[in-house]
CSV table of C-alpha atoms and ligand atoms in Angstrom, one decimal:
chain,number,residue,atom,x,y,z
A,1,UNK,CA,113.4,80.7,-2.9
A,2,UNK,CA,109.7,79.7,-2.6
A,3,UNK,CA,108.9,81.3,0.7
A,4,UNK,CA,105.5,82.6,2.0
A,5,UNK,CA,104.1,85.7,0.3
A,6,UNK,CA,102.6,87.0,3.5
A,7,UNK,CA,103.6,86.7,7.1
A,8,UNK,CA,101.5,87.5,10.2
A,9,UNK,CA,103.5,88.1,13.4
A,10,UNK,CA,101.4,87.9,16.6
A,11,UNK,CA,103.0,89.8,19.5
A,12,UNK,CA,104.6,93.2,19.0
A,13,UNK,CA,107.5,93.2,21.3
A,14,UNK,CA,111.2,92.2,21.2
A,15,UNK,CA,110.7,88.8,19.5
A,16,UNK,CA,108.0,90.1,17.2
A,17,UNK,CA,110.1,93.1,16.0
A,18,UNK,CA,113.2,90.8,15.8
A,19,UNK,CA,111.1,88.5,13.5
A,20,UNK,CA,110.2,91.3,11.2
A,21,UNK,CA,113.9,92.4,11.0
A,22,UNK,CA,115.1,88.9,10.4
A,23,UNK,CA,112.4,88.2,7.7
A,24,UNK,CA,113.6,91.3,5.8
A,25,UNK,CA,117.3,90.5,6.3
A,26,UNK,CA,116.7,87.0,5.1
A,27,UNK,CA,115.1,88.3,1.9
A,28,UNK,CA,111.4,88.3,2.5
A,29,UNK,CA,109.9,91.0,0.3
A,30,UNK,CA,106.2,90.2,0.8
A,31,UNK,CA,103.7,91.6,3.2
A,32,UNK,CA,104.2,91.5,7.0
A,33,UNK,CA,101.5,92.3,9.5
A,34,UNK,CA,102.2,92.5,13.2
A,35,UNK,CA,99.4,92.3,15.8
A,36,UNK,CA,100.1,93.6,19.3
A,37,UNK,CA,97.9,93.8,22.3
A,38,UNK,CA,99.7,96.7,23.9
A,39,UNK,CA,99.2,100.1,22.4
A,40,UNK,CA,102.9,100.8,22.2
A,41,UNK,CA,105.4,100.0,19.5
A,42,UNK,CA,108.0,97.5,20.7
A,43,UNK,CA,110.0,98.7,23.6
A,44,UNK,CA,112.8,97.2,25.8
A,45,UNK,CA,111.6,95.5,29.0
A,46,UNK,CA,114.9,95.0,30.9
A,47,UNK,CA,115.1,98.7,32.0
A,48,UNK,CA,111.6,98.6,33.4
A,49,UNK,CA,112.9,97.0,36.6
A,50,UNK,CA,116.1,99.1,36.6
A,51,UNK,CA,116.8,102.5,35.2
A,52,UNK,CA,113.2,103.2,34.2
A,53,UNK,CA,112.0,102.5,37.7
A,54,UNK,CA,114.6,104.7,39.3
A,55,UNK,CA,113.9,107.6,36.9
A,56,UNK,CA,117.2,107.3,35.0
A,57,UNK,CA,115.4,106.6,31.7
A,58,UNK,CA,112.1,107.8,30.3
A,59,UNK,CA,109.7,105.9,28.1
A,60,UNK,CA,111.0,107.3,24.8
A,61,UNK,CA,114.5,105.9,25.6
A,62,UNK,CA,113.0,102.4,25.7
A,63,UNK,CA,111.9,102.4,22.1
A,64,UNK,CA,113.3,99.5,20.0
A,65,UNK,CA,113.8,101.0,16.6
A,66,UNK,CA,113.1,104.4,15.2
A,67,UNK,CA,110.8,105.9,12.6
A,68,UNK,CA,113.3,105.4,9.8
A,69,UNK,CA,113.7,101.7,10.6
A,70,UNK,CA,109.9,101.2,10.8
A,71,UNK,CA,109.6,102.8,7.4
A,72,UNK,CA,112.3,100.6,5.9
A,73,UNK,CA,110.8,97.4,7.4
A,74,UNK,CA,107.5,98.2,5.7
A,75,UNK,CA,105.3,96.1,8.0
A,76,UNK,CA,101.7,96.9,9.0
A,77,UNK,CA,101.4,97.3,12.8
A,78,UNK,CA,98.0,96.7,14.3
A,79,UNK,CA,98.4,97.8,17.9
A,80,UNK,CA,96.0,97.7,20.9
A,81,UNK,CA,94.3,94.6,19.5
A,82,UNK,CA,94.5,91.0,20.7
A,83,UNK,CA,94.7,87.8,18.7
A,84,UNK,CA,91.9,85.6,20.1
A,85,UNK,CA,92.1,82.4,18.0
A,86,UNK,CA,94.3,80.7,15.6
A,87,UNK,CA,93.2,78.3,12.9
A,88,UNK,CA,96.5,76.8,11.8
A,89,UNK,CA,95.1,74.8,8.8
A,90,UNK,CA,93.5,77.9,7.3
A,91,UNK,CA,96.3,80.1,8.7
A,92,UNK,CA,93.8,82.6,10.0
A,93,UNK,CA,93.9,84.6,13.2
A,94,UNK,CA,90.8,86.1,14.7
A,95,UNK,CA,91.2,89.5,16.5
A,96,UNK,CA,89.5,91.0,19.5
A,97,UNK,CA,88.0,93.8,17.3
A,98,UNK,CA,86.1,91.2,15.2
A,99,UNK,CA,88.5,91.1,12.2
A,100,UNK,CA,90.1,88.0,10.8
A,101,UNK,CA,93.5,88.0,9.2
A,102,UNK,CA,95.0,85.4,6.9
A,103,UNK,CA,98.6,84.9,6.0
A,104,UNK,CA,100.8,82.2,4.3
A,105,UNK,CA,102.9,81.9,7.5
A,106,UNK,CA,102.5,82.8,11.1
A,107,UNK,CA,105.0,83.8,13.8
A,108,UNK,CA,103.8,83.3,17.4
A,109,UNK,CA,105.6,85.9,19.6
A,110,UNK,CA,103.1,86.6,22.3
A,111,UNK,CA,105.6,86.3,25.2
A,112,UNK,CA,104.5,85.9,28.7
A,113,UNK,CA,102.4,87.5,31.3
A,114,UNK,CA,103.2,88.1,35.0
A,115,UNK,CA,101.8,85.7,37.5
A,116,UNK,CA,100.0,87.2,40.4
A,117,UNK,CA,98.7,86.2,43.9
A,118,UNK,CA,95.2,85.3,44.9
A,119,UNK,CA,93.5,88.3,46.5
A,120,UNK,CA,95.7,90.8,44.6
A,121,UNK,CA,93.0,91.9,42.2
A,122,UNK,CA,91.3,95.1,43.1
A,123,UNK,CA,93.7,95.9,46.0
A,124,UNK,CA,95.4,99.2,45.4
A,125,UNK,CA,99.2,99.2,45.9
A,126,UNK,CA,99.7,95.7,44.6
A,127,UNK,CA,101.7,95.5,41.4
A,128,UNK,CA,103.2,93.1,38.9
A,129,UNK,CA,105.9,94.3,36.5
A,130,UNK,CA,105.8,93.1,32.9
A,131,UNK,CA,104.8,96.1,30.8
A,132,UNK,CA,105.6,99.8,30.4
A,133,UNK,CA,102.1,100.6,31.8
A,134,UNK,CA,102.9,98.4,34.9
A,135,UNK,CA,106.3,100.1,35.3
A,136,UNK,CA,104.7,103.6,35.0
A,137,UNK,CA,102.1,102.7,37.7
A,138,UNK,CA,104.7,101.3,40.0
A,139,UNK,CA,107.1,104.2,39.5
A,140,UNK,CA,104.3,106.6,40.4
A,141,UNK,CA,103.8,104.8,43.7
A,142,UNK,CA,107.4,104.5,44.6
A,143,UNK,CA,107.9,108.2,44.1
A,144,UNK,CA,104.9,109.3,46.2
A,145,UNK,CA,105.8,109.7,49.8
A,146,UNK,CA,108.3,107.2,51.2
A,147,UNK,CA,106.4,103.9,50.9
A,148,UNK,CA,107.6,100.7,52.6
A,149,UNK,CA,107.9,98.1,49.9
A,150,UNK,CA,107.5,94.4,50.1
A,151,UNK,CA,108.6,92.3,47.1
A,152,UNK,CA,107.2,88.8,46.9
A,153,UNK,CA,109.6,86.6,45.0
A,154,UNK,CA,113.4,86.8,45.0
A,155,UNK,CA,113.8,85.9,41.3
A,156,UNK,CA,115.7,88.2,38.9
A,157,UNK,CA,112.8,90.7,38.4
A,158,UNK,CA,112.0,90.7,42.1
A,159,UNK,CA,115.6,91.2,43.0
A,160,UNK,CA,116.0,94.1,40.5
A,161,UNK,CA,112.9,95.8,41.8
A,162,UNK,CA,114.2,95.5,45.4
A,163,UNK,CA,117.5,96.9,44.3
A,164,UNK,CA,115.8,99.9,42.4
A,165,UNK,CA,113.5,100.6,45.3
A,166,UNK,CA,116.5,100.6,47.7
A,167,UNK,CA,118.4,102.9,45.4
A,168,UNK,CA,115.5,105.3,45.8
A,169,UNK,CA,116.1,105.2,49.5
A,170,UNK,CA,113.1,103.1,50.4
A,171,UNK,CA,112.6,100.5,53.1
A,172,UNK,CA,112.4,97.1,51.3
A,173,UNK,CA,111.6,93.5,52.4
A,174,UNK,CA,111.9,90.6,50.0
A,175,UNK,CA,109.8,87.5,50.7
A,176,UNK,CA,110.8,84.2,49.0
A,177,UNK,CA,109.0,80.9,49.4
A,178,UNK,CA,112.1,78.8,48.6
A,179,UNK,CA,114.8,78.2,51.1
A,180,UNK,CA,117.4,79.4,48.6
A,181,UNK,CA,116.6,82.2,46.1
A,182,UNK,CA,117.6,81.6,42.5
A,183,UNK,CA,118.3,77.9,43.2
A,184,UNK,CA,116.7,76.7,40.0
A,185,UNK,CA,118.7,79.2,37.8
A,186,UNK,CA,122.0,79.2,39.6
A,187,UNK,CA,122.1,76.2,42.0
A,188,UNK,CA,122.1,76.4,45.7
A,189,UNK,CA,125.6,77.8,46.5
A,190,UNK,CA,125.6,80.5,43.9
A,191,UNK,CA,121.9,81.3,44.5
A,192,UNK,CA,122.9,82.1,48.1
A,193,UNK,CA,125.8,84.2,47.0
A,194,UNK,CA,123.7,86.4,44.7
A,195,UNK,CA,120.9,86.7,47.2
A,196,UNK,CA,123.4,88.0,49.7
A,197,UNK,CA,123.5,91.2,47.7
A,198,UNK,CA,120.2,92.1,49.3
A,199,UNK,CA,121.6,92.0,52.9
A,200,UNK,CA,124.8,93.8,51.7
A,201,UNK,CA,122.5,96.8,50.7
A,202,UNK,CA,120.2,96.9,53.7
A,203,UNK,CA,117.3,94.9,52.2
A,204,UNK,CA,115.6,92.3,54.4
A,205,UNK,CA,115.3,88.9,52.8
A,206,UNK,CA,112.9,86.4,54.3
A,207,UNK,CA,113.3,82.9,52.8
A,208,UNK,CA,111.5,79.6,53.1
A,209,UNK,CA,108.2,81.2,53.9
A,210,UNK,CA,105.1,81.6,51.7
A,211,UNK,CA,102.5,84.3,51.6
A,212,UNK,CA,99.2,83.5,53.3
A,213,UNK,CA,97.4,86.7,52.3
A,214,UNK,CA,97.6,90.3,51.2
A,215,UNK,CA,96.2,92.4,54.0
A,216,UNK,CA,94.2,95.6,53.6
A,217,UNK,CA,90.7,96.8,52.5
A,218,UNK,CA,90.8,98.7,49.3
A,219,UNK,CA,94.5,99.3,49.6
A,220,UNK,CA,97.2,97.0,50.7
A,221,UNK,CA,98.7,97.4,54.2
A,222,UNK,CA,100.9,94.4,54.4
A,223,UNK,CA,101.8,90.8,53.6
A,224,UNK,CA,100.7,88.1,56.0
A,225,UNK,CA,103.2,85.3,55.9
A,226,UNK,CA,102.3,81.6,56.1
A,227,UNK,CA,104.0,81.4,59.6
A,228,UNK,CA,101.8,84.2,60.9
A,229,UNK,CA,104.2,87.1,60.7
A,230,UNK,CA,103.1,90.4,59.1
A,231,UNK,CA,105.3,92.4,56.8
A,232,UNK,CA,103.8,95.9,56.8
A,233,UNK,CA,103.9,97.5,53.3
A,234,UNK,CA,102.4,100.4,51.4
A,235,UNK,CA,103.4,98.9,48.1
A,236,UNK,CA,103.7,95.2,47.3
A,237,UNK,CA,105.4,94.0,44.1
A,238,UNK,CA,104.5,90.5,43.1
A,239,UNK,CA,107.5,89.0,41.3
A,240,UNK,CA,106.5,85.3,41.1
A,241,UNK,CA,107.4,84.6,37.5
A,242,UNK,CA,105.5,84.7,34.3
A,243,UNK,CA,103.4,82.2,32.3
A,244,UNK,CA,103.4,81.9,28.5
A,245,UNK,CA,100.7,83.9,26.7
A,246,UNK,CA,99.1,80.9,25.0
A,247,UNK,CA,95.4,81.3,26.0
A,248,UNK,CA,94.6,82.5,22.5
A,249,UNK,CA,95.9,79.2,21.1
A,250,UNK,CA,93.4,77.1,23.0
A,251,UNK,CA,91.6,74.8,20.5
A,252,UNK,CA,94.2,75.5,17.8
A,253,UNK,CA,95.6,72.0,18.0
A,254,UNK,CA,99.1,73.3,18.5
A,255,UNK,CA,101.1,71.4,21.1
A,256,UNK,CA,101.3,73.5,24.3
A,257,UNK,CA,103.4,72.4,27.2
A,258,UNK,CA,104.5,75.4,29.3
A,259,UNK,CA,104.7,77.3,26.0
A,260,UNK,CA,104.4,76.5,22.3
A,261,UNK,CA,106.4,73.3,21.7
A,262,UNK,CA,108.9,73.7,18.8
A,263,UNK,CA,111.8,71.9,17.4
A,264,UNK,CA,115.3,73.5,17.4
A,265,UNK,CA,114.4,75.5,14.3
A,266,UNK,CA,111.4,77.1,16.1
A,267,UNK,CA,109.0,75.1,13.9
A,268,UNK,CA,105.8,73.9,15.5
A,269,UNK,CA,104.0,70.7,14.5
A,270,UNK,CA,102.0,72.8,11.9
A,271,UNK,CA,103.8,73.7,8.7
A,272,UNK,CA,104.5,77.5,8.3
A,273,UNK,CA,103.7,78.2,11.9
A,274,UNK,CA,106.7,79.1,14.1
A,275,UNK,CA,107.1,80.4,17.7
A,276,UNK,CA,109.8,82.6,19.2
A,277,UNK,CA,110.8,84.3,22.4
A,278,UNK,CA,109.3,83.9,25.9
A,279,UNK,CA,106.2,82.0,24.5
A,280,UNK,CA,108.2,79.3,22.7
A,281,UNK,CA,109.4,76.1,24.3
A,282,UNK,CA,112.0,75.1,21.7
A,283,UNK,CA,114.3,72.1,21.7
A,284,UNK,CA,117.5,73.6,23.0
A,285,UNK,CA,120.5,71.9,21.4
A,286,UNK,CA,122.8,73.1,24.2
A,287,UNK,CA,120.8,71.4,27.0
A,288,UNK,CA,119.2,68.6,24.8
A,289,UNK,CA,115.8,69.3,26.2
A,290,UNK,CA,112.8,71.5,25.6
A,291,UNK,CA,112.7,74.8,27.5
A,292,UNK,CA,111.1,78.2,27.5
A,293,UNK,CA,113.9,80.6,27.8
A,294,UNK,CA,112.8,84.0,29.2
A,295,UNK,CA,116.0,85.9,28.2
A,296,UNK,CA,116.3,89.0,26.1
A,297,UNK,CA,119.1,87.4,23.9
A,298,UNK,CA,116.9,84.4,23.0
A,299,UNK,CA,114.1,86.7,22.0
A,300,UNK,CA,116.5,88.3,19.5
A,301,UNK,CA,118.2,85.2,18.2
A,302,UNK,CA,115.3,82.7,17.8
A,303,UNK,CA,113.5,84.9,15.3
A,304,UNK,CA,116.5,84.7,12.9
A,305,UNK,CA,116.2,80.9,13.1
A,306,UNK,CA,112.5,81.1,12.7
A,307,UNK,CA,112.7,83.3,9.7
A,308,UNK,CA,115.1,80.9,7.9
A,309,UNK,CA,112.7,78.0,8.8
A,310,UNK,CA,109.8,79.9,7.3
A,311,UNK,CA,111.5,81.1,4.2
A,312,UNK,CA,113.2,77.8,3.3
A,313,UNK,CA,110.3,75.6,4.4
A,314,UNK,CA,112.8,73.4,6.2
A,315,UNK,CA,113.5,73.6,9.9
A,316,UNK,CA,116.8,75.4,10.3
A,317,UNK,CA,118.4,74.9,13.7
A,318,UNK,CA,121.4,77.1,14.5
A,319,UNK,CA,124.5,75.6,16.1
A,320,UNK,CA,124.1,74.8,19.8
A,321,UNK,CA,124.8,77.9,21.9
A,322,UNK,CA,124.5,78.3,25.7
A,323,UNK,CA,121.5,80.4,26.7
A,324,UNK,CA,122.6,83.7,28.1
A,325,UNK,CA,121.1,86.4,30.4
A,326,UNK,CA,122.3,89.2,32.6
A,327,UNK,CA,120.8,91.0,35.6
A,328,UNK,CA,121.7,94.3,37.1
A,329,UNK,CA,121.3,94.5,40.9
A,330,UNK,CA,122.8,96.9,43.4
A,331,UNK,CA,125.2,98.2,40.9
A,332,UNK,CA,126.5,94.7,40.2
A,333,UNK,CA,126.2,93.0,36.9
A,334,UNK,CA,125.3,89.3,37.1
A,335,UNK,CA,125.9,87.3,33.9
A,336,UNK,CA,125.1,83.7,33.3
A,337,UNK,CA,125.4,81.4,30.4
A,338,UNK,CA,124.5,77.7,30.1
A,339,UNK,CA,122.2,75.5,32.1
A,340,UNK,CA,122.5,74.2,35.7
A,341,UNK,CA,121.1,70.9,36.9
A,342,UNK,CA,121.1,69.7,40.5
A,343,UNK,CA,124.5,68.1,41.1
A,344,UNK,CA,126.4,70.4,38.8
A,345,UNK,CA,129.4,71.7,40.8
A,346,UNK,CA,130.4,75.4,40.6
A,347,UNK,CA,134.0,76.4,41.1
A,348,UNK,CA,135.3,79.9,41.4
A,349,UNK,CA,137.9,80.4,38.6
A,350,UNK,CA,138.7,84.1,39.2
A,351,UNK,CA,137.9,86.6,42.0
A,352,UNK,CA,136.4,85.9,45.4
A,353,UNK,CA,132.8,85.2,46.5
A,354,UNK,CA,133.2,87.6,49.5
A,355,UNK,CA,134.2,90.5,47.3
A,356,UNK,CA,131.1,89.9,45.1
A,357,UNK,CA,133.4,90.0,42.1
A,358,UNK,CA,134.1,86.6,40.7
A,359,UNK,CA,133.5,84.1,37.9
A,360,UNK,CA,132.5,80.5,38.6
A,361,UNK,CA,132.3,77.6,36.1
A,362,UNK,CA,129.8,74.8,36.7
A,363,UNK,CA,130.9,71.3,35.7
A,364,UNK,CA,129.0,68.1,35.1
A,365,UNK,CA,131.1,65.0,34.9
A,366,UNK,CA,134.1,67.3,34.3
A,367,UNK,CA,132.4,69.1,31.4
A,368,UNK,CA,131.9,72.9,31.7
A,369,UNK,CA,128.2,73.4,31.3
A,370,UNK,CA,127.6,76.9,32.7
A,371,UNK,CA,129.4,80.0,33.8
A,372,UNK,CA,128.3,82.7,36.3
A,373,UNK,CA,130.1,86.1,36.7
A,374,UNK,CA,129.5,89.0,39.0
A,375,UNK,CA,131.2,92.1,37.7
A,376,UNK,CA,133.8,90.2,35.7
A,377,UNK,CA,132.6,90.7,32.1
A,378,UNK,CA,135.9,89.9,30.4
A,379,UNK,CA,136.5,86.7,32.3
A,380,UNK,CA,132.9,85.7,31.7
A,381,UNK,CA,133.2,86.3,28.0
A,382,UNK,CA,136.4,84.1,27.9
A,383,UNK,CA,135.0,81.2,29.9
A,384,UNK,CA,131.7,81.3,28.2
A,385,UNK,CA,133.4,80.1,25.0
A,386,UNK,CA,134.6,77.0,26.8
A,387,UNK,CA,131.1,75.7,27.5
A,388,UNK,CA,130.2,72.4,25.8
A,389,UNK,CA,126.7,71.5,24.7
A,390,UNK,CA,124.8,68.3,25.5
A,391,UNK,CA,123.9,67.8,21.9
A,392,UNK,CA,126.4,68.7,19.3
A,393,UNK,CA,124.4,67.9,16.1
A,394,UNK,CA,120.9,66.7,15.3
A,395,UNK,CA,120.7,63.3,13.7
A,396,UNK,CA,120.1,63.7,9.9
A,397,UNK,CA,116.7,62.5,8.7
A,398,UNK,CA,117.0,59.2,6.8
B,401,FAD,C1,110.9,93.8,34.1
B,401,FAD,C2,111.7,92.9,33.2
B,401,FAD,C3,113.1,92.9,33.3
B,401,FAD,C4,113.8,92.1,32.4
B,401,FAD,N1,115.2,92.1,32.5
B,401,FAD,C5,115.9,91.3,31.8
B,401,FAD,C6,117.4,91.3,31.9
B,401,FAD,O1,118.0,92.0,32.6
B,401,FAD,N2,118.1,90.4,31.1
B,401,FAD,C7,117.4,89.5,30.3
B,401,FAD,O2,118.1,88.7,29.6
B,401,FAD,N3,116.1,89.5,30.1
B,401,FAD,C8,115.3,90.3,30.9
B,401,FAD,N4,114.0,90.3,30.8
B,401,FAD,C9,113.3,89.4,29.8
B,401,FAD,C10,113.1,89.9,28.4
B,401,FAD,O3,112.7,91.2,28.5
B,401,FAD,C11,112.2,89.0,27.7
B,401,FAD,O4,112.8,87.8,27.5
B,401,FAD,C12,111.7,89.6,26.4
B,401,FAD,O5,110.9,90.7,26.6
B,401,FAD,C13,110.8,88.6,25.7
B,401,FAD,O6,110.3,89.1,24.5
B,401,FAD,P1,109.0,88.5,23.8
B,401,FAD,O7,108.8,89.4,22.6
B,401,FAD,O8,109.2,87.1,23.5
B,401,FAD,O9,107.8,88.6,24.8
B,401,FAD,P2,107.2,89.9,25.5
B,401,FAD,O10,108.2,91.0,25.7
B,401,FAD,O11,106.4,89.4,26.7
B,401,FAD,O12,106.2,90.4,24.4
B,401,FAD,C14,105.0,89.8,24.0
B,401,FAD,C15,104.0,90.8,23.4
B,401,FAD,O13,102.9,90.0,22.9
B,401,FAD,C16,101.7,90.7,23.3
B,401,FAD,N5,100.7,89.7,23.3
B,401,FAD,C17,100.4,88.8,24.2
B,401,FAD,N6,99.3,88.1,23.9
B,401,FAD,C18,98.8,88.6,22.7
B,401,FAD,C19,97.7,88.3,21.9
B,401,FAD,N7,96.9,87.3,22.1
B,401,FAD,N8,97.5,89.1,20.8
B,401,FAD,C20,98.4,90.1,20.5
B,401,FAD,N9,99.5,90.4,21.3
B,401,FAD,C21,99.7,89.7,22.3
B,401,FAD,C22,102.1,91.2,24.6
B,401,FAD,O14,101.1,92.3,25.0
B,401,FAD,C23,103.5,91.7,24.5
B,401,FAD,O15,103.6,93.0,24.0
B,401,FAD,C24,113.2,91.2,31.6
B,401,FAD,C25,111.8,91.1,31.5
B,401,FAD,C26,111.0,92.0,32.3
B,401,FAD,C27,109.5,91.9,32.3
């Protein structure tokens, strides 16, 4: 095999670590260097909005990998330093400390950063939640006194924060600009069903209203809504999504379109440069389109594909598989696989919506394209296997 001798991984989180693991498993024996902006070794983000926030887990329990594994992987970890520029032709990466690194191949795994709201900067009590440092700061505020909490955005992270804050006995209001929460991810009907978990647990959900301003001088006191209402709050969590961390790729010539555009094998337009995880907008053989998939499972699976692509020099797409994520809210486990488009029709196959324990399959022209389950893991696993992809195989090059 004539693979690269050295690989540089930019981004030291789930996808970056998964890339190092996959490169070694696929037989790469050469040097691997990992550059990470955070000062921490890779840790798991899903608990940040769940057990870590409520105090059920501490920071050590979030670690991905232990000292023995790091020793075996034999990579160099440069932490607390940012990549600032990529020259894909020379395969060099400039770092924020003035150094420049060169490698035969580059893995882009810089993930995403939390979006925020205008006026949030410099206002104490306003938080986003993406990193361990964010979660520590938020947890400190949620456990001081009994703050009233406003969560802006009823997406999965916002909903989980609301659920955790409620489990801590706090007064919580969720503000959502869309008429139906989670509509893009789950469709209208199931979005409403999942959002009803908030009301079931005593959390106020205000939908169809935007935020006009964050109120307060020095420290936030509330959220002014676009219709004039005021939601008083001591702590505001802004959960309005994340944007791909591609700023450092400006001027690199790589194709960026809501993420680094890749083929189904995680290959970019530039040879020996691949992208994985939340930053990558790969061709998804299940949906037949390009998409950035901000799911834990994708950040662990794409790196295996990317490693094969790098080590063989040929883009190596895996068989089409439905994207999968889970979300834990109010002691319920939501699981979803597939992809929903407007017009797809969900049908409950087992359980009942009212009991909040059910499995629904979405169909498009009779074809099962997605499955959603709340607290029905076994049924979910069975029905997930019945989903059919949009694209079964790539055309072979002539
Ligand atoms: C609070 C929270 C809860 C979640 N819960 C779930 C869940 O329940 N289920 C689920 O499926 N998914 C969940 N996710 C999503 C999942 O955690 C992500 O899909 C996964 O972390 C993506 O991994 P990644 O390595 O691609 O990106 P990230 O985890 O974002 O890591 C990217 C890393 O790159 C670093 N970086 C960025 N720019 C640079 C640069 N220029 N130079 C060097 N380093 C850089 C960043 O600092 C970061 O450490 C959750 C995410 C969050 C934030």
